């Protein structure tokens, strides 16, 4: 099968190549999925699971990509609840070959049915950003209607989902990002926008929940924006600074079939809009992941036309 492979962590996306790889096998409780569309998260080439297996052993050349939408082609031994020919979408395992390929083997519990009226391209754009937003807000962030939520990177993959889910659930949403992202963040539903390029963060008062996707200096400053009793949720690594009188949680997104169902239903009925900036073929994907200019929104690879 055709796949994008990486062999050298230091090379980043510039080290991606299109290659021939053997088709993976569906082992116990797996499904083999014929990939129709897949997503790649910026930063994924720095995650240890891209390079090593669960024992920490080198597994290069590895195939990146964790978001998939496609059709089940084989059931592994013991797999129940899905059938051959079924449309699915979901999250590929962190420490196995991923979705920038014509086929991927994943644990069946990591995928959910993809309704027939949702395009594969849309399905592939939802798992990481949708589940991360859902879990950060509702599972780890203990969000409640009426709270104020500050969403860093509100025009990005995760941030745009957080913005929409929080607003739908009754939040007052403050989006942040580069000055050029103001309108995009407002279009996704932010009530107001804080321009990080011009240090407007200093003007923000205490909020109930900060959702940080950036980390670094922005992450450190975010702890001070959480009101007493509030929450800092981060996906950018362990927070270096904690809220003085509040909680902080960092987490890694998990697959969840029921939550995928909630997310895709919102897409179908128009409550949630996905954030796709660019759709490319597998042949053109390496060039697309090494853009010369700034790309807004997610790049989705349409593996089968
Ligand atoms: N822990 C987890 O489970 C988990 C899950 C998903 C993602 N992640 C990580 O979370 C991060 C965000 O993922 P994503 O898919 O949402 O990425 P993304 O689509 O690139 O979105 C990030 C947004 O934040 C903006 N941004 C970043 N740094 C900024 C800064 N200093 N000032 C202003 N704006 C800034 C980006 O703008 P520019 O691109 O223009 O800078 C972009 O709009 C990535 O590092 C990813 O690896 C972690």
Coordinates of C-alpha atoms and ligand atoms in Angstrom, one line a residue:
X1 CA 0.0 0.0 0.0
X2 CA 1.0 3.7 -0.3
X3 CA 1.8 5.4 2.9
X4 CA 3.7 8.4 4.3
X5 CA 6.6 7.4 6.4
X6 CA 9.0 9.1 8.8
X7 CA 12.4 7.8 10.0
X8 CA 14.1 10.8 11.6
X9 CA 12.6 12.8 14.4
X10 CA 15.0 15.7 14.0
X11 CA 13.9 16.2 10.3
X12 CA 10.2 16.9 11.3
X13 CA 7.7 17.1 8.5
X14 CA 10.6 17.7 6.0
X15 CA 11.6 14.1 6.6
X16 CA 8.2 12.7 5.4
X17 CA 8.3 10.5 2.3
X18 CA 5.7 8.7 0.3
X19 CA 6.6 5.0 0.2
X20 CA 5.3 1.5 -0.4
X21 CA 4.6 -0.4 2.9
X22 CA 3.0 -3.8 3.6
X23 CA -0.7 -3.7 4.5
X24 CA -1.2 -3.9 8.3
X25 CA -3.0 -6.9 9.8
X26 CA -6.0 -6.8 12.0
X27 CA -5.1 -8.6 15.3
X28 CA -7.5 -9.5 18.1
X29 CA -10.3 -6.9 18.6
X30 CA -9.0 -4.8 15.7
X31 CA -10.5 -3.6 12.5
X32 CA -8.6 -3.1 9.3
X33 CA -9.9 0.1 7.8
X34 CA -9.6 1.1 4.1
X35 CA -8.7 4.7 4.7
X36 CA -10.7 7.3 2.7
X37 CA -9.5 10.4 4.5
X38 CA -7.1 11.1 7.3
X39 CA -5.9 13.9 9.5
X40 CA -2.4 14.8 10.9
X41 CA -1.9 17.0 13.9
X42 CA 0.9 19.5 13.9
X43 CA 3.3 18.5 16.7
X44 CA 2.6 14.8 16.3
X45 CA 6.2 14.1 15.2
X46 CA 7.4 15.2 18.6
X47 CA 5.2 12.6 20.4
X48 CA 7.2 9.5 21.6
X49 CA 4.6 7.1 20.2
X50 CA 5.4 8.2 16.7
X51 CA 8.9 6.7 17.1
X52 CA 8.6 3.8 19.5
X53 CA 6.2 1.0 20.5
X54 CA 4.7 0.5 23.9
X55 CA 8.0 -1.0 25.2
X56 CA 9.9 2.1 24.0
X57 CA 11.5 0.1 21.2
X58 CA 12.3 1.9 17.9
X59 CA 9.5 1.2 15.4
X60 CA 10.7 3.4 12.5
X61 CA 10.0 3.7 9.6
X62 CA 6.6 4.7 11.1
X63 CA 3.5 6.0 9.5
X64 CA 2.1 9.1 11.2
X65 CA -1.5 10.3 11.4
X66 CA -4.1 9.4 14.0
X67 CA -7.4 10.6 12.6
X68 CA -9.2 8.4 10.1
X69 CA -12.4 8.0 8.2
X70 CA -13.0 5.0 6.0
X71 CA -14.6 1.6 5.5
X72 CA -14.0 -1.5 7.6
X73 CA -12.4 -4.1 5.4
X74 CA -11.4 -6.9 7.8
X75 CA -12.5 -7.8 11.4
X76 CA -9.8 -9.1 13.7
X77 CA -10.4 -12.2 15.8
X78 CA -13.1 -11.5 18.4
X79 CA -14.2 -8.1 17.1
X80 CA -17.9 -7.4 17.6
X81 CA -20.1 -4.4 17.1
X82 CA -18.8 -3.4 13.7
X83 CA -19.1 -5.0 10.3
X84 CA -17.2 -5.3 7.1
X85 CA -18.3 -2.5 4.7
X86 CA -19.3 -0.2 7.5
X87 CA -18.3 3.5 7.4
X88 CA -16.3 4.5 10.5
X89 CA -14.2 7.3 11.8
X90 CA -12.0 7.6 14.9
X91 CA -8.6 7.7 16.4
X92 CA -5.7 5.4 15.6
X93 CA -3.5 4.1 18.4
X94 CA -0.6 6.3 19.4
X95 CA 2.1 3.6 19.2
X96 CA 1.2 1.8 16.0
X97 CA 1.3 2.8 12.3
X98 CA -1.2 5.5 11.6
X99 CA -3.6 6.8 9.1
X100 CA -1.5 8.6 6.4
X101 CA -1.9 5.3 4.4
X102 CA -4.3 3.3 2.3
X103 CA -5.0 0.9 5.2
X104 CA -4.7 1.2 9.0
X105 CA -5.3 -1.4 11.7
X106 CA -6.9 0.0 14.9
X107 CA -8.6 -1.3 18.0
X108 CA -12.3 -1.5 17.1
X109 CA -13.3 0.4 20.3
X110 CA -11.4 3.4 19.0
X111 CA -13.7 4.0 16.1
X112 CA -17.4 4.9 15.8
X113 CA -20.0 4.6 12.9
X114 CA -19.8 7.5 10.5
X115 CA -23.3 8.4 9.3
X116 CA -23.8 8.1 5.5
X117 CA -24.5 11.8 5.1
X118 CA -21.2 12.9 6.6
X119 CA -18.3 13.1 4.1
X120 CA -15.2 11.1 4.9
X121 CA -13.2 14.4 4.7
X122 CA -15.3 15.8 7.5
X123 CA -15.2 12.6 9.5
X124 CA -11.4 12.6 9.4
X125 CA -11.2 16.2 10.7
X126 CA -13.1 15.5 13.9
X127 CA -11.6 12.8 16.1
X128 CA -8.6 14.6 17.7
X129 CA -9.9 18.1 17.8
X130 CA -13.4 17.1 18.7
X131 CA -12.6 14.6 21.4
X132 CA -9.9 16.8 22.9
X133 CA -12.3 19.7 23.1
X134 CA -15.1 17.5 24.5
X135 CA -12.9 15.8 27.1
X136 CA -11.1 19.1 28.1
X137 CA -14.4 20.9 28.7
X138 CA -16.8 18.3 30.0
X139 CA -14.7 15.5 31.5
X140 CA -11.6 17.2 32.9
X141 CA -12.7 20.8 33.0
X142 CA -16.0 20.1 34.7
X143 CA -17.6 22.9 32.7
X144 CA -21.0 24.2 33.8
X145 CA -23.4 26.4 31.8
X146 CA -23.0 30.1 32.6
X147 CA -19.2 29.9 33.1
X148 CA -16.6 32.0 31.3
X149 CA -14.1 30.2 29.2
X150 CA -10.9 31.6 27.7
X151 CA -9.9 29.5 24.7
X152 CA -6.3 29.9 23.4
X153 CA -5.8 29.4 19.7
X154 CA -9.5 29.7 19.1
X155 CA -9.1 29.7 15.3
X156 CA -7.1 26.4 15.4
X157 CA -8.1 22.8 15.2
X158 CA -8.8 22.2 18.9
X159 CA -9.6 25.8 19.8
X160 CA -12.4 26.2 17.2
X161 CA -14.1 23.0 18.6
X162 CA -13.7 24.2 22.2
X163 CA -15.2 27.6 21.2
X164 CA -18.3 26.1 19.6
X165 CA -18.9 23.4 22.2
X166 CA -18.5 25.9 25.1
X167 CA -20.8 28.4 23.5
X168 CA -23.5 25.9 22.7
X169 CA -23.3 24.8 26.3
X170 CA -24.0 28.3 27.6
X171 CA -20.5 29.7 28.2
X172 CA -19.2 33.2 27.7
X173 CA -16.3 32.5 25.4
X174 CA -13.1 34.6 25.0
X175 CA -11.0 33.4 22.1
X176 CA -7.3 34.2 21.7
X177 CA -4.8 34.0 18.9
X178 CA -2.8 35.9 16.4
X179 CA -4.4 39.2 15.4
X180 CA -5.1 37.7 11.9
X181 CA -7.3 35.1 13.5
X182 CA -9.7 37.5 15.1
X183 CA -12.5 37.1 12.6
X184 CA -12.2 33.3 12.4
X185 CA -12.4 33.0 16.1
X186 CA -15.5 35.3 16.2
X187 CA -17.0 33.3 13.3
X188 CA -16.6 30.1 15.4
X189 CA -18.7 31.8 18.1
X190 CA -16.3 33.6 20.5
X191 CA -18.0 36.5 22.2
X192 CA -14.8 38.5 22.2
X193 CA -11.2 38.1 21.0
X194 CA -7.9 38.7 22.7
X195 CA -5.0 39.4 20.4
X196 CA -1.9 37.6 21.7
X197 CA 0.4 39.4 19.3
X198 CA -0.2 42.7 21.0
X199 CA -0.1 41.4 24.6
X200 CA -3.9 42.0 25.2
X201 CA -3.9 39.1 27.7
X202 CA -2.9 41.5 30.4
X203 CA -6.4 43.1 30.2
X204 CA -8.3 39.9 30.8
X205 CA -10.0 39.5 34.2
X206 CA -10.5 36.2 36.1
X207 CA -12.3 33.5 34.1
X208 CA -13.8 30.2 35.3
X209 CA -11.9 28.0 32.8
X210 CA -8.8 28.6 30.6
X211 CA -8.3 26.0 27.8
X212 CA -4.6 26.2 26.8
X213 CA -3.4 24.7 23.5
X214 CA -0.2 26.8 23.3
X215 CA 1.8 26.4 26.6
X216 CA 5.2 28.1 27.1
X217 CA 4.9 31.7 28.2
X218 CA 1.2 31.8 27.3
X219 CA 0.7 28.7 29.5
X220 CA 2.5 30.3 32.4
X221 CA 0.5 33.5 32.2
X222 CA -2.8 31.5 31.9
X223 CA -2.7 30.3 35.4
X224 CA -3.0 33.9 36.6
X225 CA -6.2 34.3 34.5
X226 CA -8.1 31.6 36.4
X227 CA -10.5 33.0 39.1
X228 CA -10.5 31.5 42.6
X229 CA -12.1 28.1 42.3
X230 CA -11.6 27.9 38.6
X231 CA -9.7 25.5 36.3
X232 CA -6.8 25.5 33.9
X233 CA -7.1 22.8 31.3
X234 CA -4.0 22.3 29.1
X235 CA -3.1 20.0 26.3
X236 CA 0.4 21.6 25.9
X237 CA 2.2 19.5 28.5
X238 CA 2.3 19.8 32.3
X239 CA 1.7 23.4 33.4
X240 CA 4.7 25.1 34.8
X241 CA 2.6 27.6 36.8
X242 CA -0.5 26.6 38.7
X243 CA -3.5 28.8 39.5
X244 CA -3.1 30.2 43.0
X245 CA -6.6 29.1 44.1
X246 CA -7.8 26.8 41.5
X247 CA -7.2 23.4 39.8
X248 CA -5.1 22.5 36.8
X249 CA -5.2 19.4 34.6
X250 CA -3.2 18.3 31.6
X251 CA -4.3 15.3 29.7
X252 CA -3.9 13.3 26.5
X253 CA -7.0 12.7 24.4
X254 CA -8.6 9.2 24.4
X255 CA -10.8 7.5 21.9
X256 CA -14.4 7.3 23.0
X257 CA -17.1 5.9 20.7
X258 CA -20.0 7.6 22.5
X259 CA -18.3 11.0 22.5
X260 CA -17.5 10.6 18.7
X261 CA -21.3 10.0 18.3
X262 CA -22.1 13.2 20.1
X263 CA -19.6 15.1 18.1
X264 CA -20.8 13.8 14.7
X265 CA -24.4 14.4 15.5
X266 CA -23.7 18.0 16.2
X267 CA -22.0 18.3 12.8
X268 CA -25.0 16.7 11.1
X269 CA -27.5 19.1 12.7
X270 CA -25.3 22.2 12.2
X271 CA -24.3 22.9 15.8
X272 CA -20.7 22.2 15.1
X273 CA -18.6 23.3 12.1
X274 CA -15.4 21.6 11.3
X275 CA -12.2 23.6 10.6
X276 CA -10.8 22.2 7.4
X277 CA -8.4 24.6 5.6
X278 CA -7.0 22.3 2.9
X279 CA -7.8 19.0 1.3
X280 CA -5.0 17.2 -0.6
X281 CA -4.4 13.8 -2.1
X282 CA -1.9 11.3 -0.5
X283 CA 0.5 12.0 -3.4
X284 CA 0.4 15.7 -2.5
X285 CA 0.4 15.4 1.3
X286 CA 4.1 15.7 2.0
X287 CA 4.2 19.0 0.2
X288 CA 1.1 20.1 2.0
X289 CA 2.6 19.3 5.4
X290 CA 5.6 21.5 4.5
X291 CA 3.9 24.7 3.4
X292 CA 5.8 27.7 2.3
X293 CA 3.2 30.1 3.9
X294 CA 0.8 30.0 6.8
X295 CA -2.1 27.6 6.4
X296 CA -5.3 28.2 8.3
X297 CA -7.4 25.2 9.5
X298 CA -6.7 21.5 9.3
X299 CA -5.1 19.8 6.3
X300 CA -7.0 16.7 5.5
X301 CA -5.6 14.0 3.2
X302 CA -8.2 12.5 0.9
X303 CA -6.6 9.1 0.5
X304 CA -9.2 7.7 -1.9
X305 CA -11.0 10.1 -4.2
Ligands
LIG1 N1 -2.7 16.5 24.7 C1 -3.5 16.2 23.7 O1 -4.3 15.2 23.8 C2 -3.5 17.0 22.4 C3 -4.6 16.8 21.5 C4 -4.6 17.6 20.4 C5 -3.6 18.5 20.1 N2 -2.6 18.6 21.0 C6 -1.6 19.6 20.8 O2 -2.2 20.9 21.0 C7 -1.7 21.9 20.1 C8 -2.8 22.5 19.3 O3 -3.3 21.6 18.4 P1 -4.3 22.1 17.2 O4 -4.6 20.9 16.4 O5 -5.4 22.9 17.7 O6 -3.2 23.1 16.4 P2 -3.5 24.2 15.4 O7 -4.7 23.9 14.5 O8 -2.2 24.7 14.9 O9 -4.1 25.4 16.4 C9 -3.3 26.2 17.3 C10 -3.7 27.6 17.2 O10 -3.1 28.4 18.1 C11 -2.4 29.5 17.5 N3 -1.2 29.8 18.2 C12 -0.2 28.9 18.6 N4 0.8 29.6 19.2 C13 0.4 30.9 19.3 C14 0.9 32.1 19.9 N5 2.1 32.1 20.5 N6 0.2 33.2 19.7 C15 -0.9 33.2 19.1 N7 -1.5 32.2 18.5 C16 -0.9 31.0 18.6 C17 -2.1 28.9 16.1 O11 -1.8 29.9 15.2 P3 -0.5 29.7 14.2 O12 -0.6 28.3 13.6 O13 -0.7 30.8 13.1 O14 0.7 29.9 15.0 C18 -3.4 28.2 15.8 O15 -4.4 29.0 15.3 C19 -0.6 21.1 19.3 O16 0.6 21.3 19.9 C20 -1.0 19.7 19.4 O17 0.1 18.8 19.3 C21 -2.5 17.9 22.2

